Tab-separated table of C-alpha atoms and ligand atoms in Angstrom:
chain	number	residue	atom	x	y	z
A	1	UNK	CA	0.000	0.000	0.000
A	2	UNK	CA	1.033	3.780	-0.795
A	3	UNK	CA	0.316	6.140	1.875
A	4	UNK	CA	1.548	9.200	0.169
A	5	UNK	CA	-0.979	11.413	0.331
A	6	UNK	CA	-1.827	10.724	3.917
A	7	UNK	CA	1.537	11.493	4.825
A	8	UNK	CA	1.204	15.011	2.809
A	9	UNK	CA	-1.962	15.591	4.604
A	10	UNK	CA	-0.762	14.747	8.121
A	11	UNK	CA	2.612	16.866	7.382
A	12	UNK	CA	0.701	19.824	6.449
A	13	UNK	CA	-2.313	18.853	9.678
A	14	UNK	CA	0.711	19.004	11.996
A	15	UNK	CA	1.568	22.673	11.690
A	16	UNK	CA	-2.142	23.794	12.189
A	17	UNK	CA	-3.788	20.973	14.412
A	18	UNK	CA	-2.252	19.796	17.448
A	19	UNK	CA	-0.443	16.453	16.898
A	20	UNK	CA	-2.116	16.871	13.559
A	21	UNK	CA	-5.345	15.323	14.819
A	22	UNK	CA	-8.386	16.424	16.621
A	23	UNK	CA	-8.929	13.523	18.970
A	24	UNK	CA	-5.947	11.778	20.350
A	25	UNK	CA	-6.810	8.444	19.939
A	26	UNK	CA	-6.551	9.358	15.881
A	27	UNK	CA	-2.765	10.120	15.617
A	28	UNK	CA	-1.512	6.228	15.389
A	29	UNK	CA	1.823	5.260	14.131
A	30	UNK	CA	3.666	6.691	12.148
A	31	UNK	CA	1.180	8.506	10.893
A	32	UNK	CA	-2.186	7.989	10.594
A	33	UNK	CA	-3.729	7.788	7.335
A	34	UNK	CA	-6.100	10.565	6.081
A	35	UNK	CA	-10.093	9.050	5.405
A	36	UNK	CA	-11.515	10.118	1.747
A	37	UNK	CA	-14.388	8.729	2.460
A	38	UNK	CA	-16.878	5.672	3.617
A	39	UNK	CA	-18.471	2.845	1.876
A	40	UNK	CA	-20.495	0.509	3.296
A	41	UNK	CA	-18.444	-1.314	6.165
A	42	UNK	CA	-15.356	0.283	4.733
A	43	UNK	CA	-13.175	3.050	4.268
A	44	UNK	CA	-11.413	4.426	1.413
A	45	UNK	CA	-7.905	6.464	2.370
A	46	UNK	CA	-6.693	9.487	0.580
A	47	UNK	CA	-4.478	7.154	-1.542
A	48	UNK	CA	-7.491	4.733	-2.477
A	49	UNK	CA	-6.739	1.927	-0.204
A	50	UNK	CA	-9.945	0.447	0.906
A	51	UNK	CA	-9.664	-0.629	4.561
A	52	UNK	CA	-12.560	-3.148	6.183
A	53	UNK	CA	-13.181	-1.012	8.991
A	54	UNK	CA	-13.917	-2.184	12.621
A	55	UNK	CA	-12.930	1.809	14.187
A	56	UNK	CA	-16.789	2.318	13.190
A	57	UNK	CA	-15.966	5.839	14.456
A	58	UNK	CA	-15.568	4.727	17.471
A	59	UNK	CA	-18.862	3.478	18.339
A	60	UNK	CA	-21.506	5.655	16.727
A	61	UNK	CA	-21.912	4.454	13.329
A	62	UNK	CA	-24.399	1.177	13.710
A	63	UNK	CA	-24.938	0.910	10.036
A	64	UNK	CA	-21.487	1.433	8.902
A	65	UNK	CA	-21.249	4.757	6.272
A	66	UNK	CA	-24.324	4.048	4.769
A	67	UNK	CA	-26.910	5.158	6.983
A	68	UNK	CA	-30.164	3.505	6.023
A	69	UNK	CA	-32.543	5.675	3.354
A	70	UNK	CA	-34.696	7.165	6.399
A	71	UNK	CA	-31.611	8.632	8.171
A	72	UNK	CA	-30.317	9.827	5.149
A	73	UNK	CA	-33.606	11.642	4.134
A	74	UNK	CA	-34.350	13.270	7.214
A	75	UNK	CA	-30.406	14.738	7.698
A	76	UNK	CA	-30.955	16.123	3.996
A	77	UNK	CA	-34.463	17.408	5.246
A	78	UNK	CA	-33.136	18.956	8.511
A	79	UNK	CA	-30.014	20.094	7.154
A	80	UNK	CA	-32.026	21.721	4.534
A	81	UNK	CA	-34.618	23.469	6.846
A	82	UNK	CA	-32.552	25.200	8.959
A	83	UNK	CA	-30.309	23.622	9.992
A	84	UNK	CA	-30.376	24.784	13.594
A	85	UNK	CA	-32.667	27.526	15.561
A	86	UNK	CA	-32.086	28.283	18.776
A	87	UNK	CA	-35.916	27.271	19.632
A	88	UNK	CA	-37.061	24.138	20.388
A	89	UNK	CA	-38.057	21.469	17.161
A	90	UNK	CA	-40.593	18.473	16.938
A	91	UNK	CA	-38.095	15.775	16.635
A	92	UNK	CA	-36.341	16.605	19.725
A	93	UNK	CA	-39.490	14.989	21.202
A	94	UNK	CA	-39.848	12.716	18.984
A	95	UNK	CA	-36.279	11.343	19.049
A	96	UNK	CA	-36.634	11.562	23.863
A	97	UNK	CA	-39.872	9.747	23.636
A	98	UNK	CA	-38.577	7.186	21.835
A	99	UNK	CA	-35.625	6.784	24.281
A	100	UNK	CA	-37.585	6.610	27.142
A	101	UNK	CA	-39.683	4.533	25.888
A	102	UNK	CA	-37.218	1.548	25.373
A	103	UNK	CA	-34.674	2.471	27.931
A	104	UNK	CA	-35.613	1.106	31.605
A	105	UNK	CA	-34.211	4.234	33.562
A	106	UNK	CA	-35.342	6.889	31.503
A	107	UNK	CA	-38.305	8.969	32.109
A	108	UNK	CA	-37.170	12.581	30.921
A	109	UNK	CA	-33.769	13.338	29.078
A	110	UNK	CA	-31.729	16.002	28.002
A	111	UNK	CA	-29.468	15.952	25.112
A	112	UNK	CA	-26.241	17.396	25.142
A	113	UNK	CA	-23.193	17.334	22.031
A	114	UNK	CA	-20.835	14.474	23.187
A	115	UNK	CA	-20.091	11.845	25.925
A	116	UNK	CA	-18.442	14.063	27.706
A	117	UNK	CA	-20.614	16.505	28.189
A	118	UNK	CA	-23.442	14.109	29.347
A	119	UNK	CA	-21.064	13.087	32.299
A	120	UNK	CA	-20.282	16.283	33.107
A	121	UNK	CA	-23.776	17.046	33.904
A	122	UNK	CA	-24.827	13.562	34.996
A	123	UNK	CA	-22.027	14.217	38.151
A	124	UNK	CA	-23.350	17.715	38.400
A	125	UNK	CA	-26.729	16.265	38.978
A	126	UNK	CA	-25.607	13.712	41.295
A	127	UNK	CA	-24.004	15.831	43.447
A	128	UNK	CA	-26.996	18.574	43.644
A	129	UNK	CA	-29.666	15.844	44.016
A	130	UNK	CA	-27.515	14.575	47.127
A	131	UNK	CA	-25.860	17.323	48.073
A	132	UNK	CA	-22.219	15.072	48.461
A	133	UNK	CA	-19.503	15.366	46.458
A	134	UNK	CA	-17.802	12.329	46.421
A	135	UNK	CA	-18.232	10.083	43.035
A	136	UNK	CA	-17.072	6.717	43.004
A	137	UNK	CA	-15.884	4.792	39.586
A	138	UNK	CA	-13.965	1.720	38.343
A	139	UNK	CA	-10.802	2.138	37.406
A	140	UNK	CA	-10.167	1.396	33.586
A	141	UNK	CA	-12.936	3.269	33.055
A	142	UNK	CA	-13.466	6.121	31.005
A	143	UNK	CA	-16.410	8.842	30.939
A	144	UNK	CA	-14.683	11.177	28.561
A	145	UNK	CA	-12.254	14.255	29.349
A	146	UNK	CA	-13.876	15.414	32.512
A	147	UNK	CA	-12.174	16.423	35.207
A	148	UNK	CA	-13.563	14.582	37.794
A	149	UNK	CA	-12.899	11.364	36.349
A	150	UNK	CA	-9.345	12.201	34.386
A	151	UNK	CA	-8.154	10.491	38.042
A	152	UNK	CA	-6.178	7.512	39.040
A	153	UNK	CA	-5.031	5.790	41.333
A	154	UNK	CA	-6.758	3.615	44.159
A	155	UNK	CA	-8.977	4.569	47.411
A	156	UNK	CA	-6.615	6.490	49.931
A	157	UNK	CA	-3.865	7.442	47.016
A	158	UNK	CA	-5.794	9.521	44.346
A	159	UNK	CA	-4.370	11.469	41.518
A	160	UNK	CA	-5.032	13.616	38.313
A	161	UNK	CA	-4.023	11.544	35.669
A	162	UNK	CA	-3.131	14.719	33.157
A	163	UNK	CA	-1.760	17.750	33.862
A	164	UNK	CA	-3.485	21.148	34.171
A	165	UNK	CA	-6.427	19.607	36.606
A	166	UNK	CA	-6.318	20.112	40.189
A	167	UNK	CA	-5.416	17.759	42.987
A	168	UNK	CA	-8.978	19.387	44.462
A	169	UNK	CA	-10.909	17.089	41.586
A	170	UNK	CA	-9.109	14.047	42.754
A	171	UNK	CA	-9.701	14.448	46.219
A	172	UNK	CA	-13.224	13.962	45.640
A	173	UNK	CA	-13.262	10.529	43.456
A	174	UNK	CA	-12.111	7.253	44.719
A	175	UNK	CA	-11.750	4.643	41.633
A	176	UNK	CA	-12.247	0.963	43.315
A	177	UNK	CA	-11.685	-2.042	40.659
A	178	UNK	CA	-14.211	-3.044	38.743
A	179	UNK	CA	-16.555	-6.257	39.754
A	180	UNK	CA	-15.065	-6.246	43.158
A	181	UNK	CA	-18.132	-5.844	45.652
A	182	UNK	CA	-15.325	-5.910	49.092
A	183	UNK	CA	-13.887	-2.812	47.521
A	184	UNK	CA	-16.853	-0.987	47.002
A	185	UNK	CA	-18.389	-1.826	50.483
A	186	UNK	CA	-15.306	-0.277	52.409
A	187	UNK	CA	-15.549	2.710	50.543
A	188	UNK	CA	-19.122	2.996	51.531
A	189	UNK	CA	-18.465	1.824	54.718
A	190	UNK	CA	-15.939	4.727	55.468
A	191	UNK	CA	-17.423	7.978	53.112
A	192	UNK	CA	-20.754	6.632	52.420
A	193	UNK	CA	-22.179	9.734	53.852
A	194	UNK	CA	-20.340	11.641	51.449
A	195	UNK	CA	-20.822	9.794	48.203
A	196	UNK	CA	-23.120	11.375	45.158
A	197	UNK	CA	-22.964	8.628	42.987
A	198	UNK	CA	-21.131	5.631	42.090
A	199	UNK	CA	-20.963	6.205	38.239
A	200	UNK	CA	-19.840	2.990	35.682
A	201	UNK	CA	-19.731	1.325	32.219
A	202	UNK	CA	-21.949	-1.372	32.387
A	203	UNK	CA	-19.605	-3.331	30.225
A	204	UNK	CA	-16.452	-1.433	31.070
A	205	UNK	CA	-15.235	-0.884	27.181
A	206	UNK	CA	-12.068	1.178	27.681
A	207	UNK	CA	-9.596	-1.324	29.152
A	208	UNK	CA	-10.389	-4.203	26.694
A	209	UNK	CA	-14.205	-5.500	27.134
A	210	UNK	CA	-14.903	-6.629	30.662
A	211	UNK	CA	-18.478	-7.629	31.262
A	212	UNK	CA	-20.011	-7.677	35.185
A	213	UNK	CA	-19.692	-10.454	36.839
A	214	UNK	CA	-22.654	-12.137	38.023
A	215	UNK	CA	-24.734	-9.730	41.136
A	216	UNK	CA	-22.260	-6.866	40.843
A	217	UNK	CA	-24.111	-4.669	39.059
A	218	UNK	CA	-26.633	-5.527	41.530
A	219	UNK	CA	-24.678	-5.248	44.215
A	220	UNK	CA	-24.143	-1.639	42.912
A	221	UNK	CA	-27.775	-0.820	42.789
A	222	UNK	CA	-28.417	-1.985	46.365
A	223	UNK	CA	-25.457	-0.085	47.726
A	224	UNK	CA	-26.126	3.112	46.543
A	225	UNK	CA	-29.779	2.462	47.478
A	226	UNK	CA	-28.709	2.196	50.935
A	227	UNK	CA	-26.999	5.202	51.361
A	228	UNK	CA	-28.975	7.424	49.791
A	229	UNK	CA	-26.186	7.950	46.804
A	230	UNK	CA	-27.484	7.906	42.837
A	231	UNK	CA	-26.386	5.192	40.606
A	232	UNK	CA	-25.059	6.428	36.890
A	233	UNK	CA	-24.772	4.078	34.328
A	234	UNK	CA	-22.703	5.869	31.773
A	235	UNK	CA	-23.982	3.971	28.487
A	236	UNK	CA	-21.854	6.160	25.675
A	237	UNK	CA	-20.769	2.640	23.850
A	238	UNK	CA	-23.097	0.252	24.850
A	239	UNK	CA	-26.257	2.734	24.731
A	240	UNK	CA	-28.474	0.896	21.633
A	241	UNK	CA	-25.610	-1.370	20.747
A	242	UNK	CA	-25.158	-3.630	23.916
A	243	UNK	CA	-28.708	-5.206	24.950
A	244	UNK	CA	-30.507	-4.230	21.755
A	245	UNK	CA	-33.198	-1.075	22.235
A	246	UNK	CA	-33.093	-1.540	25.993
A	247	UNK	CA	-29.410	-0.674	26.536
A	248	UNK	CA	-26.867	-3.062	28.815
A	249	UNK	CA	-29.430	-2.163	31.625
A	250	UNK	CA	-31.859	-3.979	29.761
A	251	UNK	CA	-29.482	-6.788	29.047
A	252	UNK	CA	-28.407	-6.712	33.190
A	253	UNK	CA	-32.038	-6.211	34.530
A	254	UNK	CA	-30.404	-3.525	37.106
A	255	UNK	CA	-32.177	0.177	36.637
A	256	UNK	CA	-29.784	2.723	37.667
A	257	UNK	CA	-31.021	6.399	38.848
A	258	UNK	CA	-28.730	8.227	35.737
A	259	UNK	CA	-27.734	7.079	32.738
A	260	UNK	CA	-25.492	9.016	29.928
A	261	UNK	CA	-25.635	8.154	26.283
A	262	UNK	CA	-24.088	9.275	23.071
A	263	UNK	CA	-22.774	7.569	19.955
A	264	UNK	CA	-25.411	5.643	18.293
A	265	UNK	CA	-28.366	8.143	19.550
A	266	UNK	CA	-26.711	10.584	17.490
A	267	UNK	CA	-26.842	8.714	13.902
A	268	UNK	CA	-23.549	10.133	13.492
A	269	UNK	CA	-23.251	13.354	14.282
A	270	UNK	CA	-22.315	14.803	17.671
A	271	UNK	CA	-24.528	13.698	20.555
A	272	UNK	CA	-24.756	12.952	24.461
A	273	UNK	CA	-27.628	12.908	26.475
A	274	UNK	CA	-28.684	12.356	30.154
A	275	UNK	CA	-31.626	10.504	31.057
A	276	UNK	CA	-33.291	9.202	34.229
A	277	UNK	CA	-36.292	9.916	36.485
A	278	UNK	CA	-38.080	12.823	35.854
A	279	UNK	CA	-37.579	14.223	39.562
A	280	UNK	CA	-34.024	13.800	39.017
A	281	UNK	CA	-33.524	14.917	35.623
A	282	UNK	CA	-36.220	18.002	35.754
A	283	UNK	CA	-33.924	19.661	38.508
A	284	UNK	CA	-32.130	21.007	35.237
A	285	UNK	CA	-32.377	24.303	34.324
A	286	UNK	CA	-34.744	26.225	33.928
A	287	UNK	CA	-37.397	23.961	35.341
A	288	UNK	CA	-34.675	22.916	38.272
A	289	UNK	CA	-32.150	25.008	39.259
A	290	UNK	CA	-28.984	22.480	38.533
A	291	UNK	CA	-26.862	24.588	35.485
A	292	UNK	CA	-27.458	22.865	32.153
A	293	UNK	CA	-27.160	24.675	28.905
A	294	UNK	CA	-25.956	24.453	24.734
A	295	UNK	CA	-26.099	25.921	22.398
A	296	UNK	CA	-26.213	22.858	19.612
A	297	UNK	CA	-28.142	20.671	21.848
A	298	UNK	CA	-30.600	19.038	20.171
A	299	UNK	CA	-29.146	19.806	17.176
A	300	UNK	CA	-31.921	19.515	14.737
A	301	UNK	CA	-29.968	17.236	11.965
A	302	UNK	CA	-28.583	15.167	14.965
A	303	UNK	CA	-32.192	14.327	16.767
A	304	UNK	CA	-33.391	13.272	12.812
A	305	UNK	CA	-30.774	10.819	12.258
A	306	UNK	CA	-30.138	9.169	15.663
A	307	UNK	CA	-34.272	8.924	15.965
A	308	UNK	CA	-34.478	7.513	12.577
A	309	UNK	CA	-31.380	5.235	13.443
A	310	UNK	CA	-33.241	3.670	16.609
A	311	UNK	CA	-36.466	3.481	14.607
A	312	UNK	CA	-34.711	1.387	11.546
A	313	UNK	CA	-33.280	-0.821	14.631
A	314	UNK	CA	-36.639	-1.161	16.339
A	315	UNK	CA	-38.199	-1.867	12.545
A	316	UNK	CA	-35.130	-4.624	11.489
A	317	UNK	CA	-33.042	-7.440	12.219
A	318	UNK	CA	-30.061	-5.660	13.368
A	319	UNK	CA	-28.962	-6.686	16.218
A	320	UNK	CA	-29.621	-10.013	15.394
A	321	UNK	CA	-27.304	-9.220	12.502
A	322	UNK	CA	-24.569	-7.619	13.789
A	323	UNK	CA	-24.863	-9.764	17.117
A	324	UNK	CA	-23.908	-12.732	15.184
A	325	UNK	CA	-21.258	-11.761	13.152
A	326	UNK	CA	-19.776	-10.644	16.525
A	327	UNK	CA	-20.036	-14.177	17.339
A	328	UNK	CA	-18.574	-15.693	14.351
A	329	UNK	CA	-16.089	-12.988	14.444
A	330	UNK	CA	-14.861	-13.674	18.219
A	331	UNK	CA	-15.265	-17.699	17.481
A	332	UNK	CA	-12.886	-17.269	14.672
A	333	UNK	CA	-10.191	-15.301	16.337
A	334	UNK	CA	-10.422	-17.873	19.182
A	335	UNK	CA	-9.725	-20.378	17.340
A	336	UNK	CA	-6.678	-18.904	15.871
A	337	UNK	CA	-5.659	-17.428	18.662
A	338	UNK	CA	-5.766	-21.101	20.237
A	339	UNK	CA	-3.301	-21.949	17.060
A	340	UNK	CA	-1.175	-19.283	16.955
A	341	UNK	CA	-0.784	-17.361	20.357
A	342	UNK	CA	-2.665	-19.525	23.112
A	343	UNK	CA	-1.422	-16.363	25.472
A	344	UNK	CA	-3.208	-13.913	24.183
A	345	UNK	CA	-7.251	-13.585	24.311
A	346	UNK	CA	-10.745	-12.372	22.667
A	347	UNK	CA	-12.762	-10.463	24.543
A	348	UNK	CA	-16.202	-8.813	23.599
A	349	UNK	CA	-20.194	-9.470	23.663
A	350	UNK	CA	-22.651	-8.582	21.235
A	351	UNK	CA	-20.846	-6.380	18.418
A	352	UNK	CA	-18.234	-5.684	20.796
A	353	UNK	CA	-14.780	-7.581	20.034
A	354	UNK	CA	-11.344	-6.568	20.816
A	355	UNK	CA	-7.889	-9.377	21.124
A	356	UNK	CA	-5.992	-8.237	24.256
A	357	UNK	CA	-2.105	-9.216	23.939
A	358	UNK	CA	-1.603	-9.951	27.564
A	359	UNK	CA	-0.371	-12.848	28.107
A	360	UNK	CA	-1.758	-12.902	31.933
A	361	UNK	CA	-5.439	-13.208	30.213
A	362	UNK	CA	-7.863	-10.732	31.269
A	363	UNK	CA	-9.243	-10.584	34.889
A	364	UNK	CA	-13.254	-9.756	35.538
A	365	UNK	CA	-11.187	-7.161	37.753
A	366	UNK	CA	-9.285	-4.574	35.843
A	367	UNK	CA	-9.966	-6.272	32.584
A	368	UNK	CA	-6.209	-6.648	31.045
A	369	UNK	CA	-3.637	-5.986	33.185
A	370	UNK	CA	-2.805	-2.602	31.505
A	371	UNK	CA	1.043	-2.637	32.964
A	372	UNK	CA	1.513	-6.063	31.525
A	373	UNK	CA	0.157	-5.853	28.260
A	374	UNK	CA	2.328	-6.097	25.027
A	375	UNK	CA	0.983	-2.327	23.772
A	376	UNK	CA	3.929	-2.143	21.700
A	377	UNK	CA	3.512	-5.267	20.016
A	378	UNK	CA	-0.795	-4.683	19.968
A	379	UNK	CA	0.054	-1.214	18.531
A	380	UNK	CA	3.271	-1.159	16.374
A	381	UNK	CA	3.398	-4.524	14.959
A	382	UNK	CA	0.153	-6.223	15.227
A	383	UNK	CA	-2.127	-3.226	14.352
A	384	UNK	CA	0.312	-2.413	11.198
A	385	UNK	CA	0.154	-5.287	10.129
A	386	UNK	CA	-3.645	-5.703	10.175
A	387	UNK	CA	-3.375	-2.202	8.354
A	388	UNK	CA	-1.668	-3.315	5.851
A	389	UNK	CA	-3.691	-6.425	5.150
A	390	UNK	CA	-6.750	-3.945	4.611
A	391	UNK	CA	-8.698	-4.414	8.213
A	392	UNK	CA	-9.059	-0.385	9.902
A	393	UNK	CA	-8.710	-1.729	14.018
A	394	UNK	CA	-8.357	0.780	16.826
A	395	UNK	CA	-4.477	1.207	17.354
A	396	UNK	CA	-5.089	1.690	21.516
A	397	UNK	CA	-4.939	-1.822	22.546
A	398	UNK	CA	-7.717	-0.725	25.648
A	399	UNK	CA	-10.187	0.245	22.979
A	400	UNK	CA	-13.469	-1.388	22.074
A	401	UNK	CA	-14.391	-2.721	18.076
A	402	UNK	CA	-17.566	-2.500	16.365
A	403	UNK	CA	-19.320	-4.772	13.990
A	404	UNK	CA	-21.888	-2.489	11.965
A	405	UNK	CA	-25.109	-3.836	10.120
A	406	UNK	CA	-22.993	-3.080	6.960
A	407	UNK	CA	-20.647	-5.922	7.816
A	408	UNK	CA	-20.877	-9.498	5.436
A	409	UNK	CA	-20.005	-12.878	6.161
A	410	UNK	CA	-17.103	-12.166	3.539
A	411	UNK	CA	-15.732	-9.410	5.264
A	412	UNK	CA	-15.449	-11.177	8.489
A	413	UNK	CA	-13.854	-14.271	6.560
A	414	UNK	CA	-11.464	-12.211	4.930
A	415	UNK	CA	-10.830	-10.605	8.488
A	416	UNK	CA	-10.065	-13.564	9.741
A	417	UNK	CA	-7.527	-14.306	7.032
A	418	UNK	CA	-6.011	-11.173	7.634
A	419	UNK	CA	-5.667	-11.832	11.791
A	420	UNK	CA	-3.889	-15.261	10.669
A	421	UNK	CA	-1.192	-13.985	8.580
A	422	UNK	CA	-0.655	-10.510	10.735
A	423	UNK	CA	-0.151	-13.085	13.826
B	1	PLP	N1	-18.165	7.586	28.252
B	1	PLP	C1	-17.698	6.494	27.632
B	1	PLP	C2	-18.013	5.145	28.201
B	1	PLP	C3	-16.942	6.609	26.464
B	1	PLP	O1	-16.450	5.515	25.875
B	1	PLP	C4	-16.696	7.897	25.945
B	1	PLP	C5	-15.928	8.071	24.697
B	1	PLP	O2	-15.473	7.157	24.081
B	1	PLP	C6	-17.206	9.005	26.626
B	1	PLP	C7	-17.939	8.821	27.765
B	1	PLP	C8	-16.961	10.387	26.108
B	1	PLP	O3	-17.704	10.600	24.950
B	1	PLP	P1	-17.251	11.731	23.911
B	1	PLP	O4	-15.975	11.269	23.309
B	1	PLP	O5	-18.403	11.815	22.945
B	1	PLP	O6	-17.088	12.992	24.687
């Protein structure tokens, strides 16, 4: 393959855009190549390769590049009408009555432009609902570039975990590890008066795939119930992908008080939103009095192609679709994983997939054990490779992969091809 042009592109990108990207994540090794455009459950580089691609943006795009004729109407409608007011527009409605009508938690909803900013203003609401400050999450999570939850470390020894946030965030989150209920009880035990909210991926989906084990999520739900502290379940990537129409909460059976969303309900284009009980989420502004404001909220063009999105997915097979090439997808690795590295392992549920090059396997706990994985190999040879045998993965070896409704039977085999010789 000939990457000229991307390297053009991301020569002239690095004297104008920081790193030359505008999400880190993007700026892989050596340099990352420059997208002309999408087809299908592919993408096309500035050079012409054509890349089977499993990045799916990172979550939000359910049907591949080709949206379905519906979504693609209504963002040519929308786009053409206005595109954007200031005032409020039918489809906003629309697009929160459908969510709370398939989503267990939510009554009421407000939409917001990214992940981000939904947990921003899911902690916000935690904290005035219980008037604590304390949040509690796992670590290897992630809930975006907030600084509340840019923190490591482990209860007792907390720390930013960039630069430019104060030790004053940190002091008021405790990450405990994930699917360990002990943990979680002597935090409560100690500053349960103090704790807002625990907040958590229901599949955490940021440190390879780790799903709950058995009760925890539970054990969650009755903890905070006990001490009067709110339960977020921060569904950016599983939200309509994990569970079907009734989100991993569905999938669980455990109703938290909060939950954040964004990727797929945007069909797209840039989206969060916060959902929950109406008594909690009606203390926003200006009904409540709990800050919450934007100016592209509810972006007009956004509500019209994540609502027709979820209605094509209420109206068709495709979760069962893109469910079972997940399957066949994480069945095939396996098995040549078993082959050809026995060490290393496929994690992943539903269109979820990701092959963590540990070779101490991944615990229920952390998920991989971050300081022993082979990143190096995962992101400089392995990830190359499978670059240059045509399959787009994410080059972080912690981050989730997405089968879309737009992936075939063929691209999977011819995946699978490509993972044995890149091994
Ligand atoms: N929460 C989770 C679980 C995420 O995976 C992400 C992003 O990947 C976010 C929040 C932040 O979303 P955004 O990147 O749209 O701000």
């Amino acid at each position: 393959m000939r990457h000229d042009e991307s390297r053009r592109l991301y020569d002239r990108a690095l004297s104008v855009l920081a790193g030359g990207v505008n999400s880190s994540v993007r700026a892989t090794q050596p340099y990352p190549f420059f997208v002309e455009r999408g087809d299908g459950a592919h993408v096309i580089d500035a050079d012409g390769n054509r890349y089977i691609d499993y990045v799916m943006g990172y979550g939000p795009l359910l049907y591949g590049h080709d949206a379905p004729e519906p979504v693609q109407a209504a963002v040519q409608k929308h786009s053409a009408a206005g595109p954007m007011y200031g005032a409020p527009t039918e489809i906003e409605v629309e697009h929160a009555e459908f969510v709370a009508r398939h989503v267990p938690s939510v009554e009421m909803i407000r939409f917001v432009n990214s992940g981000t900013e939904a947990t921003v203003s899911a902690v916000r609401l935690a904290r005035a609902t219980t008037g604590r400050d304390k949040i509690v999450i796992m670590q290897g999570g992630y809930h975006g570039a907030q600084e509340s939850t840019l923190v490591k470390g482990e209860p007792g020894n907390v720390h930013p975990s960039t630069r430019g946030i104060p030790d004053s965030f940190a002091e008021h989150t405790i990450p405990v590890p994930f699917n360990d209920e002990e943990t979680v009880r002597e935090v409560f035990e100690q500053h349960g008066d103090d704790i807002a909210a625990v907040m958590t991926e229901p599949i955490l989906a940021n440190t390879g795939i780790v799903a709950p084990v058995d009760g925890y999520l539970q054990t969650l739900r009755d903890i905070t119930e006990e001490h009067g502290s709110l339960l977020i379940f921060d569904e950016v990537i599983t939200g309509f992908r994990v569970g079907g129409l009734q989100c991993a909460q569905g999938k669980f059976g455990v109703t938290p008080d909060i939950t954040t969303f964004g990727k797929i309900i945007g069909g797209g284009f840039p989206v969060g939103a916060i959902g929950g009980k109406a008594q909690l989420v009606e203390q926003f502004t200006p009904g409540g009095d709990v800050f919450q404001s934007g100016t592209f909220s509810g972006h007009p063009v956004t509500m019209a192609a994540g609502h027709e999105y979820l209605n094509f997915a209420a109206e068709n097979d495709v979760y069962d679709h893109v469910n079972r090439l997940g399957d066949d997808l994480r069945a095939g690795i396996s098995d040549i994983l078993e082959d050809q590295a026995p060490e290393y392992t496929v994690v992943g549920t539903d269109s979820m997939f990701k092959t963590m090059f540990t070779r101490d396997g991944v615990t229920p706990k952390n998920g991989a054990d971050v300081s022993k994985a082979e990143t190096d190999r995962w992101e400089r040879v392995f990830w190359q490779e499978m670059k240059d045998h045509g399959v787009f993965l994410t080059a972080n070896q912690f981050e989730s992969q997405f089968v879309s409704y737009a992936h075939t039977d063929e691209d999977i085999e011819r995946t699978l091809e490509a993972y044995k010789e890149a091994l």
